[in-house]
Coordinates of C-alpha atoms and ligand atoms in Angstrom, one line a residue:
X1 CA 0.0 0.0 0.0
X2 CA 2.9 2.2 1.0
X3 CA 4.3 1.4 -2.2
X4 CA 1.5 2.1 -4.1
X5 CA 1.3 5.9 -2.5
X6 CA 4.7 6.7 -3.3
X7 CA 4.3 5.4 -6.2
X8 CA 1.4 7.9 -7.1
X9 CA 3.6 10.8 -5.9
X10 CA 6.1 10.0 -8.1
X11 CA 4.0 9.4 -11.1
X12 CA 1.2 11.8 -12.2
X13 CA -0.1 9.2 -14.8
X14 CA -0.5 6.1 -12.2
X15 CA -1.9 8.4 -9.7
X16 CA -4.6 9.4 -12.6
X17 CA -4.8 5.4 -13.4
X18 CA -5.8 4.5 -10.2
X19 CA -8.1 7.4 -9.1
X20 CA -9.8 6.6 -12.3
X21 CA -10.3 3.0 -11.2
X22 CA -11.6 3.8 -8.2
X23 CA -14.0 6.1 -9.7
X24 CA -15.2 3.0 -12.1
X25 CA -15.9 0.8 -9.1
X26 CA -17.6 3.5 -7.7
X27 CA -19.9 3.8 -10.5
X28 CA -20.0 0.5 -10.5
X29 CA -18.6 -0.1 -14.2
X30 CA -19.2 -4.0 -15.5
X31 CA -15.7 -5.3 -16.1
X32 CA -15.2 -8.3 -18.8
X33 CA -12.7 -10.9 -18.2
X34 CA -12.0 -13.9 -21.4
X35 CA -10.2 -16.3 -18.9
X36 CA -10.8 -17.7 -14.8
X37 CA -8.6 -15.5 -12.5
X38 CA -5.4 -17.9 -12.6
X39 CA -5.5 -17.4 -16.0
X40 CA -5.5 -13.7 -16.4
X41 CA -2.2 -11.4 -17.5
X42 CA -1.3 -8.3 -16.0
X43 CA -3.3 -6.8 -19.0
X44 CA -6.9 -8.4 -17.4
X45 CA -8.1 -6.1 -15.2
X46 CA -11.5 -6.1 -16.7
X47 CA -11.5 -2.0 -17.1
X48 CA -9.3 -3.5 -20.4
X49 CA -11.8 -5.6 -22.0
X50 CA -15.0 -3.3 -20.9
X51 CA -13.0 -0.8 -22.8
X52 CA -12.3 -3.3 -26.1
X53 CA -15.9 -4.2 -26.4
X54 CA -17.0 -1.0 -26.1
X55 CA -14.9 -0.3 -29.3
X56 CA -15.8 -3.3 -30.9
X57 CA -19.9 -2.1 -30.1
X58 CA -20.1 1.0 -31.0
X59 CA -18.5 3.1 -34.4
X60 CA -18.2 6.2 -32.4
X61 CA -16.0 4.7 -29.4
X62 CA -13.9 2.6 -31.9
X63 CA -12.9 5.7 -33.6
X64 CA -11.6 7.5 -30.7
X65 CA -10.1 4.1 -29.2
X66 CA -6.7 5.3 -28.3
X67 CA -7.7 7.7 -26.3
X68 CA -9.9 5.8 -23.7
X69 CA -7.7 6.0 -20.3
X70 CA -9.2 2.3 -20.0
X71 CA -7.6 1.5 -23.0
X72 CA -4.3 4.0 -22.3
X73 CA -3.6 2.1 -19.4
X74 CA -2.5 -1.3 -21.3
X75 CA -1.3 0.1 -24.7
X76 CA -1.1 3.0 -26.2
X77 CA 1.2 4.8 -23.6
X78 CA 4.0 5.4 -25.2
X79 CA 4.9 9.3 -24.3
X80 CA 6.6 11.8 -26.6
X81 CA 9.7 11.3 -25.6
X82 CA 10.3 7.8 -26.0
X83 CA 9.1 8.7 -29.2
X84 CA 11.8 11.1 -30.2
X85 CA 14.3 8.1 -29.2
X86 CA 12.6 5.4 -30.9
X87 CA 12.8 7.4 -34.0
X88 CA 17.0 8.5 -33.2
X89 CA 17.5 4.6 -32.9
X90 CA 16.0 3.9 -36.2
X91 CA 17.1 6.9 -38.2
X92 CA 20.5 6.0 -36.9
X93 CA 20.4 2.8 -39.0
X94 CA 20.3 4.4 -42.3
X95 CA 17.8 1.5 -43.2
X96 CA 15.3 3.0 -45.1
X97 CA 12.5 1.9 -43.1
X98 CA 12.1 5.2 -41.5
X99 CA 11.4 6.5 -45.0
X100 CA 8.8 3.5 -45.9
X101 CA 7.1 4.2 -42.9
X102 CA 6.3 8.0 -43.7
X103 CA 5.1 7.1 -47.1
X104 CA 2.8 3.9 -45.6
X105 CA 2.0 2.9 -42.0
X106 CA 2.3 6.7 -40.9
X107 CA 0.1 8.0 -43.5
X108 CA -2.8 5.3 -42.9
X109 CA -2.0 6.3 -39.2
X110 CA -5.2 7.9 -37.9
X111 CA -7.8 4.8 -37.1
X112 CA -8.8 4.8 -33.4
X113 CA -7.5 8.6 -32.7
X114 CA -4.4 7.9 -31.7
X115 CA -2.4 11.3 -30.0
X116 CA 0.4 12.4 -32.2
X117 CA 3.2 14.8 -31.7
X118 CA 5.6 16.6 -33.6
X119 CA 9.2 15.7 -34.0
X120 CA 12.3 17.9 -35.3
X121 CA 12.6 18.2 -39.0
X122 CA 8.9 15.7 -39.8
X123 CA 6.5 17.7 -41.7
X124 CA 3.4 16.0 -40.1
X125 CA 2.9 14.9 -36.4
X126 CA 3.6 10.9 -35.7
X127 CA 2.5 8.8 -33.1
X128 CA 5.1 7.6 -30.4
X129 CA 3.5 4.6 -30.2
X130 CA 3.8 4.0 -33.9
X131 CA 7.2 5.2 -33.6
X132 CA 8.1 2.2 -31.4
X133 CA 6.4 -0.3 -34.1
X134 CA 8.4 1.1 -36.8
X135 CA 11.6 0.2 -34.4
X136 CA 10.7 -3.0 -33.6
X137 CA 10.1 -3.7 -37.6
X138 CA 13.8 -2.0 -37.7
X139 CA 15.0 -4.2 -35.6
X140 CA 13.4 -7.5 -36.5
X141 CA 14.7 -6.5 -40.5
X142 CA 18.3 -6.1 -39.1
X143 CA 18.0 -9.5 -36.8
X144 CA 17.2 -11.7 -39.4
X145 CA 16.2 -9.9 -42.6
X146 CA 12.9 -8.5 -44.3
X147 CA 11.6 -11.7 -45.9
X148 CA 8.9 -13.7 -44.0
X149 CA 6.8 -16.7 -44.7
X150 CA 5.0 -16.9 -41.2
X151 CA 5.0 -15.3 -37.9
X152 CA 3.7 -16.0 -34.6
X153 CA 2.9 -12.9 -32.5
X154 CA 1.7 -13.1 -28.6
X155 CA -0.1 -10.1 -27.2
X156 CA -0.7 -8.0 -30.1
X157 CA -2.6 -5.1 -28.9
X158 CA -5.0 -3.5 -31.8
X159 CA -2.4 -5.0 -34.4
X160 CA -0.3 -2.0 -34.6
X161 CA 3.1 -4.0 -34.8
X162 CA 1.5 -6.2 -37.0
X163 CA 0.5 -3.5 -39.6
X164 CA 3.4 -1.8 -39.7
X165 CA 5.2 -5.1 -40.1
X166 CA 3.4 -5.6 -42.9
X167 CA 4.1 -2.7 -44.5
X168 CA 7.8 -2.5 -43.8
X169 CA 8.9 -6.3 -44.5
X170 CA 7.5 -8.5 -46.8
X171 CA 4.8 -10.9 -44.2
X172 CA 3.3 -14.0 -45.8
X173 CA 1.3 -14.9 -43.1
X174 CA 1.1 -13.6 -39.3
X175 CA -0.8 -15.6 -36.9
X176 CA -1.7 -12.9 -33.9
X177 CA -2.8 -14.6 -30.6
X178 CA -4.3 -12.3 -28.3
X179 CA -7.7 -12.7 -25.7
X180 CA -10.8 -13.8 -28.2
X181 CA -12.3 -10.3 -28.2
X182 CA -8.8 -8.3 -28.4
X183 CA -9.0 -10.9 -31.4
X184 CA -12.2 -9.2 -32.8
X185 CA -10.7 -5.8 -32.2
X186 CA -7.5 -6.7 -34.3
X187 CA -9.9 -7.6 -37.3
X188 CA -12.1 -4.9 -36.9
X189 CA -8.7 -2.5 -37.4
X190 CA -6.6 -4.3 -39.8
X191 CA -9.7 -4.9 -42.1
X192 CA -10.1 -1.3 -42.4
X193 CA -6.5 -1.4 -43.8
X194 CA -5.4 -3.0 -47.4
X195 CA -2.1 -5.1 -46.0
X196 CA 0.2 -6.6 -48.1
X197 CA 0.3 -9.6 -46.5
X198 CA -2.2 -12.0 -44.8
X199 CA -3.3 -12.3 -40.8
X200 CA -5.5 -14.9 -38.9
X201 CA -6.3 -14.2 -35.1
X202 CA -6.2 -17.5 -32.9
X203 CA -6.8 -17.7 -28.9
X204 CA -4.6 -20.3 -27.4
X205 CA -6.9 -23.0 -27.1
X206 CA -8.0 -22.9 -30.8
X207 CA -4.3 -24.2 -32.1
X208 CA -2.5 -27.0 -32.4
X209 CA 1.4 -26.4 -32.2
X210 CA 3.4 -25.1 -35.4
X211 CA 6.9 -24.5 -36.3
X212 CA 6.7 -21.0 -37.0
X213 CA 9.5 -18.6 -39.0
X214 CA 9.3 -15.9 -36.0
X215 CA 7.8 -15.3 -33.0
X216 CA 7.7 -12.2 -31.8
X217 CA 6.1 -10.8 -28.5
X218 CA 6.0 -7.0 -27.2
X219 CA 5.3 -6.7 -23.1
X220 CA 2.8 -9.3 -24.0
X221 CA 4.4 -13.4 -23.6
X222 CA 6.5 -11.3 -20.3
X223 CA 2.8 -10.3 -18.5
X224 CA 1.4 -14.1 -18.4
X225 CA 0.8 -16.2 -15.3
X226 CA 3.8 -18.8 -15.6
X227 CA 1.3 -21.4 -16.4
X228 CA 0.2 -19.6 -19.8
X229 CA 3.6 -18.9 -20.7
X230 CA 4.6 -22.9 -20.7
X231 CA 1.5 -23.5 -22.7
X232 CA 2.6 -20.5 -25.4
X233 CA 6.4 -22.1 -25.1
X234 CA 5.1 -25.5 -26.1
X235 CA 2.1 -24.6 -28.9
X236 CA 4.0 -21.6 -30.1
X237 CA 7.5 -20.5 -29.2
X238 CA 9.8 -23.8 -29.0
X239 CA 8.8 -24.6 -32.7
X240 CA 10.4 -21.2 -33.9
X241 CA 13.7 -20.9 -35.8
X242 CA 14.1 -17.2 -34.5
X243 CA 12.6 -14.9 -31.9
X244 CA 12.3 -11.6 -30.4
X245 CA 10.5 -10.7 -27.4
X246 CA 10.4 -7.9 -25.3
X247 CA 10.0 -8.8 -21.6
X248 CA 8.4 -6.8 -18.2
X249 CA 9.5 -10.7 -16.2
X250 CA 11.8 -12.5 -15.6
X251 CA 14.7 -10.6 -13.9
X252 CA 13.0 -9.1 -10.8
X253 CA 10.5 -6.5 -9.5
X254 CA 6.8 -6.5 -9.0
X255 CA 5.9 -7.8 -12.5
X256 CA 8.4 -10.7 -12.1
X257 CA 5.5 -12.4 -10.0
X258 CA 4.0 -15.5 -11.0
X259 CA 6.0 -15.6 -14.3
X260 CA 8.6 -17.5 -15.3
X261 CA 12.5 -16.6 -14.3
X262 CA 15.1 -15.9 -16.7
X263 CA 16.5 -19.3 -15.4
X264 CA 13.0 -20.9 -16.3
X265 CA 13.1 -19.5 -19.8
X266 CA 17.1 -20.5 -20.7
X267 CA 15.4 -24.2 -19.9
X268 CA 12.3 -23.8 -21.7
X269 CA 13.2 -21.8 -24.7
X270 CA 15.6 -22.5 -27.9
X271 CA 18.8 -21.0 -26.5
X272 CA 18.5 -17.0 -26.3
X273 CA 20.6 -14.1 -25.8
X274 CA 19.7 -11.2 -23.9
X275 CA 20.3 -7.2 -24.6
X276 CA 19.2 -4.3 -23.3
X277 CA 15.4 -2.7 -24.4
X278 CA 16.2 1.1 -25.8
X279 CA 15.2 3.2 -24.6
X280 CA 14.5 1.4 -21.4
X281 CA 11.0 1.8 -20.7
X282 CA 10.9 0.0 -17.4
X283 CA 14.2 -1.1 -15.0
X284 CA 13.9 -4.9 -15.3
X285 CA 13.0 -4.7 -19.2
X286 CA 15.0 -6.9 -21.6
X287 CA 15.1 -8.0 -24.9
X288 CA 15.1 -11.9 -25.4
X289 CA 16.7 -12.8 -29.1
X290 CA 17.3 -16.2 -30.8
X291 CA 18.5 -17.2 -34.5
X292 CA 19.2 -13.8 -35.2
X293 CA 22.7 -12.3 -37.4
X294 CA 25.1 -11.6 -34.9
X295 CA 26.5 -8.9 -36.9
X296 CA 23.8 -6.4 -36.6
X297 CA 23.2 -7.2 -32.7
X298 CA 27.2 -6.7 -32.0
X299 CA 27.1 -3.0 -34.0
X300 CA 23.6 -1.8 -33.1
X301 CA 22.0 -3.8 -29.7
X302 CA 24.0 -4.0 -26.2
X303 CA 24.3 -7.3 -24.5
X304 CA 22.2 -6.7 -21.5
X305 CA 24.7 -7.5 -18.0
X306 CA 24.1 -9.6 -15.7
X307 CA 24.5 -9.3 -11.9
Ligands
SAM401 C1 0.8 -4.5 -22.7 S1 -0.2 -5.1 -24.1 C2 1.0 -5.1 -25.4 C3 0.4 -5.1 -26.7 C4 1.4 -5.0 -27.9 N1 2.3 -6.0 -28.0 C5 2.1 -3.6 -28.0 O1 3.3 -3.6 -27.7 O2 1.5 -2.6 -28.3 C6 -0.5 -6.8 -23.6 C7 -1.2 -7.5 -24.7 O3 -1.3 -8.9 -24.3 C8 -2.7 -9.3 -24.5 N2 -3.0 -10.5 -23.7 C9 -3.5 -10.5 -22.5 N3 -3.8 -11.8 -22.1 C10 -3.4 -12.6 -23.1 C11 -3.4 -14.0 -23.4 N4 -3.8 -14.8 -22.5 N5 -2.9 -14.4 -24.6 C12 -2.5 -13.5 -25.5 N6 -2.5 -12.2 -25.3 C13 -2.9 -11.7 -24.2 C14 -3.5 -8.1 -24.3 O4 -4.8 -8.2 -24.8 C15 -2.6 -7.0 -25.0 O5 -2.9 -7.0 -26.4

């Protein structure tokens, strides 16, 4: 509890989070769940899905998506800041993607309202958030190259990484996991996009396990109970030639509980290396990478140290 005050001192945007919360109980706000409570990830509160199915219900709501403090809560928080370094990281590649992105995903880049912001010498006003797909894609081209036949993503959000995946690097097919009506969300959005590629949306318990290209996973696989995460590592993860995940678990702090340990993972996973997330978003963050080019993770990623 003691924590939790400080923690609202220190942090304007919790502080809002949580009086918000208790204003929602107050009013007595239905919340929707998909699984039983041992089931849920950090992302389950309830507020979460009341606020997806009010999206996928009603035109008006879904339009203004990204701005529902609900929604803000889980995704969609990626301040301007963060922004203006995701960007630095990727222009500092000279890849081209940067380019790509203004002439595609950022020009198709207003479904759901998102908040945008301007940058130094970018004509129009970009989302952060977007801005942290668009590194991600830079990344993931520079790990293992731009040409896809399928990948597996866990915790997708909207589909925002997938979109601008498939608009950056050439996707066959991306199979995007995520609760069953996150899943109707992510159609609703990418539908109202023409992708290069192809999607399908699966909940866990509707697939069989597959060896998969890629799997990729953004503060998503990380915010499982431990018992979810095996059951992703067996259907989804141990069958994939390369992967890339962003984690919020594994190496300590308040989100490490109930998930699996770094220890678990080097066990349970094809074997990884670790580096660092940048910008570091959160203390115990990490980026988990197998079957990737050395090359480009020795010039442009830093091995993440140990204590
Ligand atoms: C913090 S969000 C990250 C979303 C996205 N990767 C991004 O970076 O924008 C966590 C995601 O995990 C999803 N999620 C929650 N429980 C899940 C489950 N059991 N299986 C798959 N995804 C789940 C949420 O719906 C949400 O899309």
């Amino acid at each position: 509890m003691i924590e939790k005050i400080k923690k609202m001192i220190s942090d304007p945007l919790y502080a809002q989070y949580v009086w918000r919360r208790i204003y929602l109980k107050l009013l007595g706000t239905e919340k929707v769940f998909a699984h039983k409570s041992e089931f849920r990830s950090d992302s389950e509160n309830g507020e979460y899905g009341a606020a997806v199915m009010k999206a996928l219900e009603s035109q008006k709501y879904f339009d203004n998506f990204k701005r529902n403090p609900e929604y803000q809560a889980i995704l969609e928080h990626v301040n301007r800041d963060d922004g203006e370094k995701y960007l630095n990281i990727t222009l500092s590649r000279n890849d081209g993607l940067f380019d790509l992105a203004l002439k595609t995903s950022c020009r198709a880049d207003d479904v759901g309202n998102p908040i945008k912001y301007k940058y130094p010498d970018i004509a129009e006003a970009l989302s952060p958030n977007t801005l942290r797909y668009i590194k991600v894609s830079s990344d993931l081209s520079g790990l293992f190259g731009r040409e896809f036949k399928s990948i597996a993503e866990i915790g997708c959000g909207y589909g925002g990484q997938a979109l601008v995946n498939d608009q950056l690097l050439s996707v066959n097919l991306a199979t995007l996991f995520d609760l069953p009506f996150v899943n109707e969300l992510i159609k609703k959005y990418l539908n109202s996009m023409l992708l290069n590629g192809a999607y399908r949306v699966r909940a866990i318990n509707e697939s069989c396990p597959e060896p998969y290209d890629l799997v990729i996973s953004n503060y998503a696989f990380s915010e499982l109970p431990s018992i979810l995460q095996r059951t992703y590592i067996k259907k989804v993860m141990a069958g994939a030639k390369r992967g890339y995940l962003t984690m919020n678990s594994g190496l300590g702090g308040e989100r490490s509980e109930g998930k699996l340990t770094l220890k678990q993972l080097e066990e349970l996973l094809p074997p990884f290396e670790i580096f660092e997330e940048e910008p570091l978003t959160a203390p115990h963050n990490y980026i988990i990478v197998w079957g990737h080019n050395g090359d480009f993770a020795s010039k442009y990623m830093k091995q993440k140290k140990l204590d």
